[in-house]
mmCIF file of C-alpha atoms in Angstrom:
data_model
loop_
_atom_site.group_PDB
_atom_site.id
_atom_site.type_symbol
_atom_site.label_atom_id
_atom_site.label_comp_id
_atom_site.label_asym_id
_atom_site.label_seq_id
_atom_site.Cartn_x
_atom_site.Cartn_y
_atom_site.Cartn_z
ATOM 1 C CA UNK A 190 9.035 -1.449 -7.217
ATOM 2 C CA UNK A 191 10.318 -0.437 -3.425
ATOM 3 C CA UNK A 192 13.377 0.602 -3.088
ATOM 4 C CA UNK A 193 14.475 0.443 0.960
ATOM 5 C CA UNK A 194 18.109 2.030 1.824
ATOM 6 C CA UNK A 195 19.484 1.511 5.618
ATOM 7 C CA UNK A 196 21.758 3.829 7.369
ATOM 8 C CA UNK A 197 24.236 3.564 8.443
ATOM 9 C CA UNK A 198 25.986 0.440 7.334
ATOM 10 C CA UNK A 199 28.198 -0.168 10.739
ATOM 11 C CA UNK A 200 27.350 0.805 14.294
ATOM 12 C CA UNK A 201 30.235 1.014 17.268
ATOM 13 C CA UNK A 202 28.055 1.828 20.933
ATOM 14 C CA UNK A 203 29.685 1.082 24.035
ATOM 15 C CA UNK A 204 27.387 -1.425 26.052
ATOM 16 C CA UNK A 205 24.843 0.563 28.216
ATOM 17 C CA UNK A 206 24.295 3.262 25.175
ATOM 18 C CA UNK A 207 21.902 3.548 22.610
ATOM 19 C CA UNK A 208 22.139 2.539 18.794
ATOM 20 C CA UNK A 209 19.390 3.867 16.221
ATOM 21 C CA UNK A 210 19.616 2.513 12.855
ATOM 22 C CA UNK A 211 17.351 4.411 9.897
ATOM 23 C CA UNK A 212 15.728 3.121 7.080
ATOM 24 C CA UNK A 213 13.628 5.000 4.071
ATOM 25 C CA UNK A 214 11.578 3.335 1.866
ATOM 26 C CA UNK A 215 10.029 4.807 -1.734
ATOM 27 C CA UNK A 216 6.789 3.175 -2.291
ATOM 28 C CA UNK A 217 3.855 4.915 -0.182
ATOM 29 C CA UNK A 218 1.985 1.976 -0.321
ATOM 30 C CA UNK A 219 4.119 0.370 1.555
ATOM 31 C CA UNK A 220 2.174 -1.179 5.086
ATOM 32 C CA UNK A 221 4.329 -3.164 6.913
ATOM 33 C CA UNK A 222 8.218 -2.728 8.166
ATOM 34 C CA UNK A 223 9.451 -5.649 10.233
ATOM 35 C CA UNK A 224 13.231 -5.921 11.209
ATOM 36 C CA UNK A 225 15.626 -8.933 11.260
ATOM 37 C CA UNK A 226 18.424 -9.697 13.087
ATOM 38 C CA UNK A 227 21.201 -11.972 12.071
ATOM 39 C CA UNK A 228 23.841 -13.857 13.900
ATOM 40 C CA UNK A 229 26.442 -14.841 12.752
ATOM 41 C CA UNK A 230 26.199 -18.172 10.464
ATOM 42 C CA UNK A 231 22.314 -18.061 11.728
ATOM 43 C CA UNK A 232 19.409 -17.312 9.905
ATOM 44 C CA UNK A 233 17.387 -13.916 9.705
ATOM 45 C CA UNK A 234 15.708 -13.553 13.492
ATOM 46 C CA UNK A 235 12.291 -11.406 13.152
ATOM 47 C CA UNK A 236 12.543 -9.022 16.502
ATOM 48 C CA UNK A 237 10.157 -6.390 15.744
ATOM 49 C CA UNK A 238 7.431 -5.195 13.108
ATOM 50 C CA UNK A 239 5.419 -2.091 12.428
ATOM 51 C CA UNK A 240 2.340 -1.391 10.479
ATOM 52 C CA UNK A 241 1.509 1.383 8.853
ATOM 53 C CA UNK A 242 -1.395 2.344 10.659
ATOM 54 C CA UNK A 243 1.240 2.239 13.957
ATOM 55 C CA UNK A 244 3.642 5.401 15.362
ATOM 56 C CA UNK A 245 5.438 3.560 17.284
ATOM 57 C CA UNK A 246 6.206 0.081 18.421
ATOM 58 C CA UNK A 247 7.916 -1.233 21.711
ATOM 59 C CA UNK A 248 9.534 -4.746 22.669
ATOM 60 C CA UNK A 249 11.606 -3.968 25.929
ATOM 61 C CA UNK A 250 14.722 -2.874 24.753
ATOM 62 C CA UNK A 251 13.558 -2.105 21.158
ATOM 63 C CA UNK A 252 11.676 0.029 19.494
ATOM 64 C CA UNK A 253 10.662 1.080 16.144
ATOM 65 C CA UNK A 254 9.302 4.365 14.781
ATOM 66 C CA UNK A 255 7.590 4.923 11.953
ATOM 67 C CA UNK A 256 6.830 8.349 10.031
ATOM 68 C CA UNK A 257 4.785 7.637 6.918
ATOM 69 C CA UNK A 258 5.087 11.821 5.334
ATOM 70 C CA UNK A 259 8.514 11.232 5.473
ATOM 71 C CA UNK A 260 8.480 7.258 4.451
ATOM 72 C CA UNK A 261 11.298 6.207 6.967
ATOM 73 C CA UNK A 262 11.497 4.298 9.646
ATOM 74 C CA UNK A 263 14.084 3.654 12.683
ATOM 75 C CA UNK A 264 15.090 1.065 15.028
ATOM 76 C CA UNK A 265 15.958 1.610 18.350
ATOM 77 C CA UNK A 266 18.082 -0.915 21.152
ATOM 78 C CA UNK A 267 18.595 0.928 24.673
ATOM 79 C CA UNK A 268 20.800 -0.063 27.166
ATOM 80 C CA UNK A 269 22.844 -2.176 24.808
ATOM 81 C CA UNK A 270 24.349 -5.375 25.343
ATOM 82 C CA UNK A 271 27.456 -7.966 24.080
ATOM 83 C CA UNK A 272 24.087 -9.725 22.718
ATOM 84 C CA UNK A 273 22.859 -7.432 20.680
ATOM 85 C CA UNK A 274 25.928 -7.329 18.418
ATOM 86 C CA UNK A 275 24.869 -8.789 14.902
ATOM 87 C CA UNK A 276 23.711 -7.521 11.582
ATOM 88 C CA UNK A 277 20.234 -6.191 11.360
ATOM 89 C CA UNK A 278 18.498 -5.542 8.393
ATOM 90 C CA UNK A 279 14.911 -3.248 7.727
ATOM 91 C CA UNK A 280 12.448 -4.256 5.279
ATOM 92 C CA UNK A 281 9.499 -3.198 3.713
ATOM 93 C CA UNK A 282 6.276 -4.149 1.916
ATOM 94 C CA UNK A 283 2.958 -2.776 0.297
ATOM 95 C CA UNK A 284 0.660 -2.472 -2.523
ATOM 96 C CA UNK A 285 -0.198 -5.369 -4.533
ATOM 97 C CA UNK A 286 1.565 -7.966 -5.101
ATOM 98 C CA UNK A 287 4.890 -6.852 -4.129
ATOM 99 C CA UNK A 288 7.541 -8.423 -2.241
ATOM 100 C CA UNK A 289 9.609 -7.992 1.274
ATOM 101 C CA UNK A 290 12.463 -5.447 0.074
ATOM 102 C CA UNK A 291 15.408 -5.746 2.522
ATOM 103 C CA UNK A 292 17.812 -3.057 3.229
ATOM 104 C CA UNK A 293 21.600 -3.741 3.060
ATOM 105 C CA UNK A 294 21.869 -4.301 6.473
ATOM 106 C CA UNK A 295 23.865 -2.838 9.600
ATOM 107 C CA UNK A 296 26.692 -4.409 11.489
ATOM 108 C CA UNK A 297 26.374 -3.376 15.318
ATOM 109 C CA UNK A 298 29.033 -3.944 18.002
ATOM 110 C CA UNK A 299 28.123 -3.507 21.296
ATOM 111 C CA UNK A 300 32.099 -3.180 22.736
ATOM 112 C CA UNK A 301 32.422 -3.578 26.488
ATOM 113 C CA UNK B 871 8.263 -25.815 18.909
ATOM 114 C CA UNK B 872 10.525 -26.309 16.034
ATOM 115 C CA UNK B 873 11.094 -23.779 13.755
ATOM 116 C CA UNK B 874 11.845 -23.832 10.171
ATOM 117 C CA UNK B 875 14.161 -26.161 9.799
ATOM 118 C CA UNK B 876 16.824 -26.937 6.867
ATOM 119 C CA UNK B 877 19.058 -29.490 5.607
ATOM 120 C CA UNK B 878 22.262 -29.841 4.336
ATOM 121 C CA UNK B 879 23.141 -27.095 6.758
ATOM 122 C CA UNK B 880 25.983 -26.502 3.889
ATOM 123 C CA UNK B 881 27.270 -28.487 0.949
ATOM 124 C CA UNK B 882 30.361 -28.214 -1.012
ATOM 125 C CA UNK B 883 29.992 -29.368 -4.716
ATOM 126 C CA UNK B 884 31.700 -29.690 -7.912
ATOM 127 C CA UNK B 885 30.700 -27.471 -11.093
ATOM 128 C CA UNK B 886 27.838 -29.096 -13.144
ATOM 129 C CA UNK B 887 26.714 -31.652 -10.185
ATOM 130 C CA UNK B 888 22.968 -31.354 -9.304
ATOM 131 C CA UNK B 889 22.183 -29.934 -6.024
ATOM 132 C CA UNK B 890 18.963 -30.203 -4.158
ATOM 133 C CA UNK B 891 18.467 -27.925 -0.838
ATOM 134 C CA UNK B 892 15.351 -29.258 1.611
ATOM 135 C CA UNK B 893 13.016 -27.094 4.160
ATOM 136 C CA UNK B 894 10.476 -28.145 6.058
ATOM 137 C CA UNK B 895 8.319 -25.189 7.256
ATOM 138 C CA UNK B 896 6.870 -24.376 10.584
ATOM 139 C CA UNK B 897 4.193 -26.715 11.205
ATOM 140 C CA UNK B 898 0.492 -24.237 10.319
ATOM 141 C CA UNK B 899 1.952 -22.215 8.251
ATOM 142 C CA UNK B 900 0.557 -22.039 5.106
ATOM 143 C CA UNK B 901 3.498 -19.557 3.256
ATOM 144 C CA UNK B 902 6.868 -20.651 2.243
ATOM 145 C CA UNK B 903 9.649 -19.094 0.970
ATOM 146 C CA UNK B 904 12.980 -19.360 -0.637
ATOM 147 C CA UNK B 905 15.742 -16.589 -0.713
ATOM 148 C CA UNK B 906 19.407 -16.546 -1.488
ATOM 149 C CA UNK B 907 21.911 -14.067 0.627
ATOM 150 C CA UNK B 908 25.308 -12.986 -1.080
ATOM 151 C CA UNK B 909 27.400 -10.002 0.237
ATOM 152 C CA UNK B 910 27.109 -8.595 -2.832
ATOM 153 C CA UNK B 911 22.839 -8.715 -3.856
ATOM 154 C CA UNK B 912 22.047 -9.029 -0.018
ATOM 155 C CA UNK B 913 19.035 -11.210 0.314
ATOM 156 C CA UNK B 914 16.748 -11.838 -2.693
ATOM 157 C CA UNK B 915 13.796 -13.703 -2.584
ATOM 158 C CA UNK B 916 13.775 -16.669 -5.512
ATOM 159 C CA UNK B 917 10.273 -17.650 -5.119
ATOM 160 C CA UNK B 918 7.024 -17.707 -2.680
ATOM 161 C CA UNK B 919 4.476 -20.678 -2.171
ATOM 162 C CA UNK B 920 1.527 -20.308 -1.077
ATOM 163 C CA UNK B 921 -0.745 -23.542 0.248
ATOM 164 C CA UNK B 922 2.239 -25.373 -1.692
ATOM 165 C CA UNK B 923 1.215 -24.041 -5.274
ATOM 166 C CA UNK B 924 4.161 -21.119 -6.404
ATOM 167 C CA UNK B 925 2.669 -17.487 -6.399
ATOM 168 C CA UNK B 926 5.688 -15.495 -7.436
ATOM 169 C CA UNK B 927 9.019 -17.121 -9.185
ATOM 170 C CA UNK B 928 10.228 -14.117 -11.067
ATOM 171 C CA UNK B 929 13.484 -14.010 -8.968
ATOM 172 C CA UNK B 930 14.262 -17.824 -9.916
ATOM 173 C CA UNK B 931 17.777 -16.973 -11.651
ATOM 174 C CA UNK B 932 17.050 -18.814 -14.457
ATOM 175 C CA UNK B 933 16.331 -22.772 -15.596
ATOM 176 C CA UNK B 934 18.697 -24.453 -13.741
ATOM 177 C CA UNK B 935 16.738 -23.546 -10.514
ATOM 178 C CA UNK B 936 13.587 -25.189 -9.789
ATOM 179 C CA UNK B 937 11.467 -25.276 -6.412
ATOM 180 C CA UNK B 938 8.838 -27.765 -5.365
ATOM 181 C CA UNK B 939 6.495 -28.030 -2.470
ATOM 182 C CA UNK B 940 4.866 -31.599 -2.914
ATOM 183 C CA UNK B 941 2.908 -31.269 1.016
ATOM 184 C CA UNK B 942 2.463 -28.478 3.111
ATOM 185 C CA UNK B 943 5.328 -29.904 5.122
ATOM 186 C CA UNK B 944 8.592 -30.131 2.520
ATOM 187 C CA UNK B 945 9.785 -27.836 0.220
ATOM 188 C CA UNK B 946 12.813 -28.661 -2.386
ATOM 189 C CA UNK B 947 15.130 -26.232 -4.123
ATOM 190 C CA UNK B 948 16.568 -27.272 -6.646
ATOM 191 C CA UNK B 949 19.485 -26.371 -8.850
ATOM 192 C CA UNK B 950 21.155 -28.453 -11.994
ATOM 193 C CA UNK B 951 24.102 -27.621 -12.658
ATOM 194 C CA UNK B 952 25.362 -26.105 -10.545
ATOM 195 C CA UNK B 953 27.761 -22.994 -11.790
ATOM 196 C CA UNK B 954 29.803 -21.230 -9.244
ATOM 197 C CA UNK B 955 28.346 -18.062 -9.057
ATOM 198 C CA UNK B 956 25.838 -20.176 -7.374
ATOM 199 C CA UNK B 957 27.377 -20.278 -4.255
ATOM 200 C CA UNK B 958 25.538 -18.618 -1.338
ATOM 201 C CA UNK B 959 23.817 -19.230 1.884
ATOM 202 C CA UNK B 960 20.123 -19.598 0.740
ATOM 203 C CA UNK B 961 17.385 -19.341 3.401
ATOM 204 C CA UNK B 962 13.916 -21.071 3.778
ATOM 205 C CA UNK B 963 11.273 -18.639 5.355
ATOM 206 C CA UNK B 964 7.636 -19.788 6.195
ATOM 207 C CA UNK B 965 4.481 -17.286 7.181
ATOM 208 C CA UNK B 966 0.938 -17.777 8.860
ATOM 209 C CA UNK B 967 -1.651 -16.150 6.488
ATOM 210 C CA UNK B 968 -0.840 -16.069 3.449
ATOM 211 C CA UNK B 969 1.548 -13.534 2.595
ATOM 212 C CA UNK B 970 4.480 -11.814 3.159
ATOM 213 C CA UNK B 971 4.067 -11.112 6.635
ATOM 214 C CA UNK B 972 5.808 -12.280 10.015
ATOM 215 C CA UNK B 973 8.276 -14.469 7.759
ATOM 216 C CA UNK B 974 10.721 -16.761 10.342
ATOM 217 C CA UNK B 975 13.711 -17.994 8.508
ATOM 218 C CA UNK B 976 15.321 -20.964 8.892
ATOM 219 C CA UNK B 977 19.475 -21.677 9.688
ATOM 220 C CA UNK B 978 20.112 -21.642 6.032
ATOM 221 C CA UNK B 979 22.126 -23.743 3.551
ATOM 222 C CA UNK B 980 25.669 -22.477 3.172
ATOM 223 C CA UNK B 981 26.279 -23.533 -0.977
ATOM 224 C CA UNK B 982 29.795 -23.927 -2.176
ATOM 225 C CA UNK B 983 30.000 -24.722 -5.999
ATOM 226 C CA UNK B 984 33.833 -25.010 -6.763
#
């Protein structure tokens, strides 16, 4: 099955910076990579996706990168804000029949 | 336009009482969902629906959890007794087109089995 690990597991920025958070996955099959974010005592928010046939993705602030050789893919939030403090979480999923494999999650503060 | 939306939003319980969790999807889509988040598993999927038949319950914990999805509009989860080590937030998720894609989650169901 896929295996997805998610680096690294808390994120300090200062609001204005930049926070990347990585993910790998293990299953080259593997097609599509969205990422959640979750507020506190809120459900998982989808804010951006990738396919596998897709470099690179961008949403305003966010971004996401995929590089299939290597099987990981990244998350990026520019010019961070107070907002953008929650847990996000990668995910993957591919081949047949196989389900959405989360990663453990990052905490992000954005501090002032 | 409503999302997915959930109910209780949490409920506290006593060990061995019967507790039934209730989602009602995003109106279209024809995927539904049910995981369970813990700090220490994360978030596992317990079972997928598709067009309100179940495709995939192999992470159902075992017997005392059951899911239905009578209409394309209600989905129950279902757990009797409740132990515990069931307490967790547990999340309904619907899709558009039939798979695993674009899931949107609902608020969730915070579970406290005491």
């Amino acid at each position: 099955g896929e295996n997805v690990e998610q680096h690294p597991s808390t994120l300090s920025v200062q609001e204005g910076d930049s926070a990347v958070i990585k993910c790998t996955y293990s299953d080259s099959a593997s097609n599509y990579f969205p990422w959640y974010k979750q507020e506190l005592g809120k459900g998982p928010q989808l804010i951006i996706d990738i396919r596998s046939n897709v470099g690179e993705k961008k949403d305003q602030r966010i971004a996401v990168t995929l590089n299939k050789t290597a099987k990981h893919f990244s998350l990026h939030i520019t010019e961070t804000q107070p907002e953008d403090s929650a847990v996000y979480f990668c995910a993957a999923i591919g081949g047949t029949a196989s389900k959405l494999t989360f990663g453990t999650g990052t905490r992000l503060q954005v501090t002032l | 336009d409503a999302g997915v939306i959930q109910s209780p939003r949490h409920e506290v319980t006593e060990m061995g009482q019967e507790v039934t969790l209730r989602c009602k999807p995003i109106s279209g889509h024809n995927s539904l969902f049910w995981y369970r988040q813990t700090m220490m598993r994360g978030l596992e999927l317990l079972i997928y629906f598709n067009n309100n038949v179940p495709i995939d319950d192999s992470g159902m914990p075992e017997d005392r959890f059951s899911a239905k999805m009578p209409n394309a509009s209600f989905s129950t989860l279902k757990i009797q007794p409740s132990e515990p080590r069931d307490s967790a937030v547990y999340f309904c998720a619907s899709s558009s087109g039939g798979g695993y894609y674009e899931q949107y989650f609902g608020p969730g169901t915070r579970l406290t089995v005491t």
